[in-house]
Amino acid sequence: MKKVFSLLLALSMLITGSFGVMAQAQTIEPTNFDEINFQITSKENPDAYIESRFVPGNSAYARSSEEDGKTLVGYVDATVYVEETYTKGEDGNIFTTDSRLLSEEEVMSIGKSEFDVPVQSVQPRISTIGDKTTSRGKLTIRFTVMAYSQARRYQLNLTSNWSGLSWLSTGDTNSPGWGDDIMGFAWGGGYDFDGYGYDLLDAFGNHGRAAYIQSKANCGVAWNFNEHTTEYDDYITRAQCWTNINKNVATGGGNTTSVTGEYLHTWAAVSPSVSWSVSGSGGSGSFGLSSPSSQSWSIQAVVTGIPY
């Protein structure tokens, strides 16, 4: 089910009840927090069940989120429920044959507790793999937008956390999934980026190998990485990336654009190359695989109302 999150009265009342009386945080012009809206969706799975929480920058909670000359514009947490199917080849290696986001009806039928087992490599269970062995888990992302004190300068931050999904490993870099995952950003309005970083951690706190950066001027930046860590024979469970975007001169004439944080999951030998697109001079930006594959899915968090 496609989830659209807007700053409606009901949502404001909910946030007021959760975080206390609404208060106006320090407003950094020209950001108008009242125009900020969030959307969460999956392009490939419009009926996916997505749990979310939205905190706008003008909530009382935002006052504790001002740091290093930046003020919170807003953030959204989104969780999807994932089911993957594995099989074991004649060579003994395990392969992912399917990965999908479940609908609300499926999640409630299975029970949410079935998605909460710890993430780890479970070597003893390799011998039990048959033609169709399933594993279930969750992916949670947080997309945060911070405004610098300078006009038209923002920091975008995206974190991802896997839970559940007892991935099985045979020590092979292609087991169980062959494809890289991709995290990154896209934006409209002609913004450029001038700084970035990332971090990858497995279930035991080890740092994963370097991710590979891809970018397009005035459009976006992304990183692709293999979930399997060959150094420790484990899987990346937490990833984070960030970038700064800026624009020296306003060209939007008072209009606004959007910024997008996206996590794209693949489970087959697909090319991790991505391409970006922007709909109009102030339109929304997006990215996807340059060679679209049915063996992938993604989650997009879109923030609208960014002046340019």
Short mmCIF file of C-alpha atoms in Angstrom, two decimals:
data_model
loop_
_atom_site.label_atom_id
_atom_site.label_comp_id
_atom_site.label_asym_id
_atom_site.label_seq_id
_atom_site.Cartn_x
_atom_site.Cartn_y
_atom_site.Cartn_z
CA MET A 1 0.00 0.00 0.00
CA LYS A 2 1.48 3.27 -1.03
CA LYS A 3 1.98 5.53 2.00
CA VAL A 4 1.85 9.29 1.53
CA PHE A 5 2.76 11.45 4.48
CA SER A 6 1.74 15.11 4.57
CA LEU A 7 1.69 17.77 7.24
CA LEU A 8 -2.04 17.44 7.87
CA LEU A 9 -3.82 18.54 11.03
CA ALA A 10 -4.28 14.98 12.20
CA LEU A 11 -0.57 14.27 11.88
CA SER A 12 0.29 17.48 13.71
CA MET A 13 -2.02 16.43 16.55
CA LEU A 14 -0.39 13.01 16.67
CA ILE A 15 3.10 14.48 16.86
CA THR A 16 1.93 16.98 19.47
CA GLY A 17 0.69 14.09 21.60
CA SER A 18 3.93 12.16 21.17
CA PHE A 19 6.47 14.88 21.65
CA GLY A 20 4.71 17.61 23.65
CA VAL A 21 3.32 21.00 22.77
CA MET A 22 4.18 22.19 19.28
CA ALA A 23 6.83 24.93 19.22
CA GLN A 24 8.48 26.82 16.41
CA ALA A 25 12.13 25.80 16.03
CA GLN A 26 14.67 28.29 14.75
CA THR A 27 13.66 28.96 11.17
CA ILE A 28 16.52 29.27 8.72
CA GLU A 29 15.35 31.30 5.75
CA PRO A 30 14.26 30.68 3.10
CA THR A 31 13.01 27.31 4.39
CA ASN A 32 9.29 27.43 5.18
CA PHE A 33 8.68 24.38 7.35
CA ASP A 34 4.94 24.59 6.74
CA GLU A 35 5.56 23.63 3.10
CA ILE A 36 7.64 20.54 3.89
CA ASN A 37 5.95 17.26 3.00
CA PHE A 38 7.20 13.67 3.04
CA GLN A 39 6.29 10.68 0.91
CA ILE A 40 7.42 7.05 1.23
CA THR A 41 6.88 4.54 -1.54
CA SER A 42 8.29 1.53 -3.33
CA LYS A 43 8.25 1.92 -7.10
CA GLU A 44 8.28 -1.82 -7.71
CA ASN A 45 5.88 -2.72 -4.88
CA PRO A 46 3.11 -0.12 -4.60
CA ASP A 47 1.13 -2.42 -2.28
CA ALA A 48 4.01 -3.02 0.14
CA TYR A 49 3.18 -2.56 3.81
CA ILE A 50 5.27 0.37 5.09
CA GLU A 51 5.29 1.45 8.73
CA SER A 52 6.48 4.99 9.30
CA ARG A 53 6.99 7.86 11.69
CA PHE A 54 7.44 11.46 10.57
CA VAL A 55 9.02 14.27 12.61
CA PRO A 56 8.82 17.73 10.98
CA GLY A 57 11.37 20.41 11.71
CA ASN A 58 8.88 22.72 13.41
CA SER A 59 7.94 20.23 16.13
CA ALA A 60 9.06 20.70 19.73
CA TYR A 61 11.32 17.67 19.31
CA ALA A 62 13.28 19.50 16.62
CA ARG A 63 14.76 21.89 19.16
CA SER A 64 17.06 19.13 20.42
CA SER A 65 18.19 18.40 16.88
CA GLU A 66 20.01 21.64 16.17
CA GLU A 67 23.75 21.05 15.87
CA ASP A 68 26.85 22.37 14.12
CA GLY A 69 24.99 25.30 12.58
CA LYS A 70 22.25 23.05 11.17
CA THR A 71 18.55 22.84 11.98
CA LEU A 72 16.33 19.83 11.38
CA VAL A 73 14.01 20.28 8.42
CA GLY A 74 12.48 16.87 9.09
CA TYR A 75 13.03 13.13 9.06
CA VAL A 76 11.00 10.03 8.40
CA ASP A 77 11.48 6.43 9.54
CA ALA A 78 10.09 3.72 7.27
CA THR A 79 10.07 -0.06 7.80
CA VAL A 80 9.24 -2.69 5.20
CA TYR A 81 8.76 -6.44 5.75
CA VAL A 82 10.85 -8.71 3.53
CA GLU A 83 10.66 -12.37 2.57
CA GLU A 84 13.49 -14.06 0.66
CA THR A 85 13.60 -17.53 -0.85
CA TYR A 86 16.81 -19.58 -1.18
CA THR A 87 17.90 -22.77 -2.84
CA LYS A 88 21.16 -24.73 -2.87
CA GLY A 89 22.94 -25.45 -6.14
CA GLU A 90 24.73 -28.63 -7.08
CA ASP A 91 28.03 -27.00 -6.11
CA GLY A 92 26.76 -26.47 -2.56
CA ASN A 93 26.40 -22.72 -2.83
CA ILE A 94 23.19 -21.04 -1.73
CA PHE A 95 21.34 -18.74 -4.11
CA THR A 96 18.55 -16.26 -3.59
CA THR A 97 15.71 -17.03 -5.99
CA ASP A 98 13.29 -14.33 -4.84
CA SER A 99 13.07 -11.30 -2.56
CA ARG A 100 9.91 -9.30 -2.08
CA LEU A 101 8.18 -6.75 0.10
CA LEU A 102 5.07 -8.12 1.76
CA SER A 103 1.64 -6.54 1.83
CA GLU A 104 -0.16 -5.59 5.03
CA GLU A 105 -2.43 -8.63 4.75
CA GLU A 106 0.58 -10.94 4.43
CA VAL A 107 2.44 -9.35 7.35
CA MET A 108 -0.55 -9.58 9.67
CA SER A 109 -1.25 -13.16 8.60
CA ILE A 110 2.34 -14.25 9.32
CA GLY A 111 2.67 -12.18 12.51
CA LYS A 112 5.17 -9.38 13.07
CA SER A 113 7.14 -11.39 15.64
CA GLU A 114 8.20 -13.77 12.86
CA PHE A 115 10.32 -10.99 11.33
CA ASP A 116 12.37 -10.20 14.45
CA VAL A 117 14.98 -12.97 14.69
CA PRO A 118 18.58 -11.70 14.97
CA VAL A 119 20.55 -11.12 11.79
CA GLN A 120 23.51 -13.47 11.56
CA SER A 121 25.17 -16.08 9.38
CA VAL A 122 23.90 -19.48 10.47
CA GLN A 123 26.33 -22.08 9.16
CA PRO A 124 24.68 -25.20 10.68
CA ARG A 125 21.46 -24.62 8.79
CA ILE A 126 23.11 -24.84 5.38
CA SER A 127 22.50 -28.58 5.23
CA THR A 128 18.75 -28.03 5.67
CA ILE A 129 18.38 -25.86 2.56
CA GLY A 130 15.99 -27.36 0.04
CA ASP A 131 14.39 -26.17 -3.17
CA LYS A 132 12.49 -23.42 -1.36
CA THR A 133 13.72 -22.22 2.02
CA THR A 134 12.39 -18.85 3.16
CA SER A 135 13.76 -16.29 5.59
CA ARG A 136 11.94 -13.22 6.81
CA GLY A 137 13.10 -9.89 8.17
CA LYS A 138 12.73 -6.12 8.07
CA LEU A 139 14.51 -3.17 6.53
CA THR A 140 14.21 0.21 8.25
CA ILE A 141 15.47 3.41 6.69
CA ARG A 142 15.70 6.93 8.12
CA PHE A 143 15.97 9.88 5.75
CA THR A 144 16.97 13.14 7.44
CA VAL A 145 17.18 16.64 5.96
CA MET A 146 19.11 19.36 7.84
CA ALA A 147 19.35 23.03 6.84
CA TYR A 148 22.60 24.95 7.28
CA SER A 149 22.59 28.56 8.43
CA GLN A 150 23.50 29.56 4.87
CA ALA A 151 20.55 29.84 2.50
CA ARG A 152 20.07 27.00 0.01
CA ARG A 153 22.47 24.62 1.73
CA TYR A 154 21.30 21.30 3.16
CA GLN A 155 22.67 18.04 4.50
CA LEU A 156 20.98 14.79 3.45
CA ASN A 157 21.48 11.67 5.56
CA LEU A 158 20.21 8.14 4.91
CA THR A 159 20.64 5.19 7.27
CA SER A 160 19.46 1.60 6.79
CA ASN A 161 19.13 -1.23 9.30
CA TRP A 162 18.35 -4.87 8.51
CA SER A 163 16.85 -7.14 11.15
CA GLY A 164 15.77 -10.74 10.87
CA LEU A 165 16.74 -12.54 7.65
CA SER A 166 19.08 -15.28 8.91
CA TRP A 167 21.25 -15.17 5.82
CA LEU A 168 23.13 -18.38 5.19
CA SER A 169 26.74 -18.34 4.07
CA THR A 170 29.01 -20.88 2.43
CA GLY A 171 31.97 -18.53 2.43
CA ASP A 172 31.41 -17.65 -1.21
CA THR A 173 31.11 -13.98 -2.18
CA ASN A 174 28.04 -14.83 -4.28
CA SER A 175 26.16 -16.53 -1.46
CA PRO A 176 23.32 -16.03 -1.11
CA GLY A 177 22.84 -12.85 -3.15
CA TRP A 178 24.91 -11.92 -6.21
CA GLY A 179 23.91 -8.30 -6.50
CA ASP A 180 25.10 -5.10 -4.86
CA ASP A 181 22.75 -2.93 -2.83
CA ILE A 182 22.63 0.80 -3.54
CA MET A 183 21.98 3.78 -1.27
CA GLY A 184 21.89 7.37 -2.35
CA PHE A 185 20.15 10.63 -3.08
CA ALA A 186 18.54 12.51 -5.93
CA TRP A 187 17.29 16.09 -6.10
CA GLY A 188 15.86 18.76 -8.35
CA GLY A 189 16.35 22.51 -8.51
CA GLY A 190 19.89 22.46 -9.91
CA TYR A 191 21.61 21.86 -6.57
CA ASP A 192 25.19 20.56 -6.56
CA PHE A 193 26.89 18.45 -3.88
CA ASP A 194 30.12 19.42 -2.15
CA GLY A 195 30.81 16.75 0.46
CA TYR A 196 29.83 13.18 1.23
CA GLY A 197 30.59 10.09 3.29
CA TYR A 198 29.40 6.56 4.11
CA ASP A 199 29.85 3.75 6.62
CA LEU A 200 29.04 0.03 6.50
CA LEU A 201 28.77 -2.30 9.51
CA ASP A 202 28.06 -6.02 9.84
CA ALA A 203 26.13 -7.69 12.66
CA PHE A 204 29.27 -7.87 14.83
CA GLY A 205 30.35 -4.26 14.37
CA ASN A 206 32.99 -4.89 11.71
CA HIS A 207 33.31 -2.28 8.97
CA GLY A 208 32.51 -3.50 5.48
CA ARG A 209 34.69 -2.93 2.46
CA ALA A 210 34.59 0.34 0.58
CA ALA A 211 31.47 1.27 -1.30
CA TYR A 212 31.71 2.61 -4.85
CA ILE A 213 30.41 6.08 -5.53
CA GLN A 214 28.37 7.14 -8.56
CA SER A 215 27.15 10.65 -9.22
CA LYS A 216 25.62 13.03 -11.72
CA ALA A 217 26.15 16.78 -11.55
CA ASN A 218 23.17 18.77 -10.25
CA CYS A 219 21.18 15.56 -9.90
CA GLY A 220 22.38 13.01 -7.36
CA VAL A 221 24.97 10.78 -5.73
CA ALA A 222 24.82 7.10 -4.72
CA TRP A 223 26.97 4.26 -3.38
CA ASN A 224 26.79 0.56 -4.26
CA PHE A 225 28.19 -2.18 -2.05
CA ASN A 226 28.04 -5.97 -1.73
CA GLU A 227 26.11 -7.06 1.33
CA HIS A 228 28.48 -9.96 1.93
CA THR A 229 31.74 -9.07 3.70
CA THR A 230 34.47 -11.36 2.46
CA GLU A 231 36.79 -10.26 5.28
CA TYR A 232 34.49 -11.60 7.99
CA ASP A 233 32.15 -13.88 6.02
CA ASP A 234 29.15 -11.97 7.29
CA TYR A 235 26.54 -9.50 6.02
CA ILE A 236 26.14 -5.74 6.22
CA THR A 237 23.27 -4.97 8.58
CA ARG A 238 23.69 -1.20 8.98
CA ALA A 239 24.69 1.32 6.34
CA GLN A 240 24.79 5.10 6.33
CA CYS A 241 25.53 7.73 3.71
CA TRP A 242 25.31 11.51 3.62
CA THR A 243 25.98 14.45 1.36
CA ASN A 244 25.75 18.24 1.38
CA ILE A 245 23.89 20.03 -1.39
CA ASN A 246 24.08 23.74 -2.09
CA LYS A 247 23.11 26.42 -4.54
CA ASN A 248 24.69 29.89 -4.65
CA VAL A 249 21.90 31.75 -6.43
CA ALA A 250 18.17 31.13 -6.20
CA THR A 251 16.54 30.46 -9.57
CA GLY A 252 13.14 29.08 -8.57
CA GLY A 253 11.30 32.37 -8.22
CA GLY A 254 9.79 31.28 -4.93
CA ASN A 255 8.99 27.77 -6.12
CA THR A 256 10.21 24.59 -4.43
CA THR A 257 11.74 21.27 -5.39
CA SER A 258 12.27 17.92 -3.69
CA VAL A 259 15.08 15.71 -2.40
CA THR A 260 14.99 11.91 -2.33
CA GLY A 261 16.77 9.27 -0.25
CA GLU A 262 16.61 5.76 -1.70
CA TYR A 263 17.66 2.23 -0.77
CA LEU A 264 17.74 -0.26 -3.65
CA HIS A 265 18.14 -4.00 -2.94
CA THR A 266 19.24 -6.55 -5.56
CA TRP A 267 19.73 -10.28 -5.18
CA ALA A 268 21.11 -11.40 -8.54
CA ALA A 269 24.00 -10.71 -10.89
CA VAL A 270 22.69 -7.35 -12.09
CA SER A 271 24.81 -4.33 -12.97
CA PRO A 272 24.85 -1.85 -10.04
CA SER A 273 25.17 1.10 -12.42
CA VAL A 274 22.47 3.71 -11.82
CA SER A 275 21.02 6.59 -13.80
CA TRP A 276 19.29 9.76 -12.60
CA SER A 277 16.38 11.77 -13.93
CA VAL A 278 14.79 15.09 -12.99
CA SER A 279 11.27 16.11 -14.02
CA GLY A 280 11.58 19.75 -15.01
CA SER A 281 13.83 22.52 -13.66
CA GLY A 282 12.34 22.34 -10.18
CA GLY A 283 10.87 18.87 -10.39
CA SER A 284 11.65 15.84 -8.30
CA GLY A 285 14.80 13.83 -8.84
CA SER A 286 15.03 10.05 -8.82
CA PHE A 287 17.44 7.26 -9.67
CA GLY A 288 17.25 3.60 -10.60
CA LEU A 289 19.24 0.83 -12.22
CA SER A 290 20.56 1.81 -15.64
CA SER A 291 19.48 -1.64 -16.80
CA PRO A 292 16.21 -2.30 -14.96
CA SER A 293 15.93 -5.75 -13.41
CA SER A 294 13.02 -7.70 -11.99
CA GLN A 295 15.46 -8.99 -9.37
CA SER A 296 15.48 -5.77 -7.38
CA TRP A 297 13.23 -3.59 -5.27
CA SER A 298 13.62 -0.18 -3.68
CA ILE A 299 12.25 2.25 -1.09
CA GLN A 300 12.10 5.98 -1.75
CA ALA A 301 11.71 8.73 0.84
CA VAL A 302 10.85 12.05 -0.83
CA VAL A 303 10.93 15.45 0.86
CA THR A 304 9.13 18.25 -0.96
CA GLY A 305 9.03 21.97 -0.27
CA ILE A 306 12.76 22.70 -0.62
CA PRO A 307 13.28 26.21 -2.09
CA TYR A 308 15.69 26.58 -4.99
#
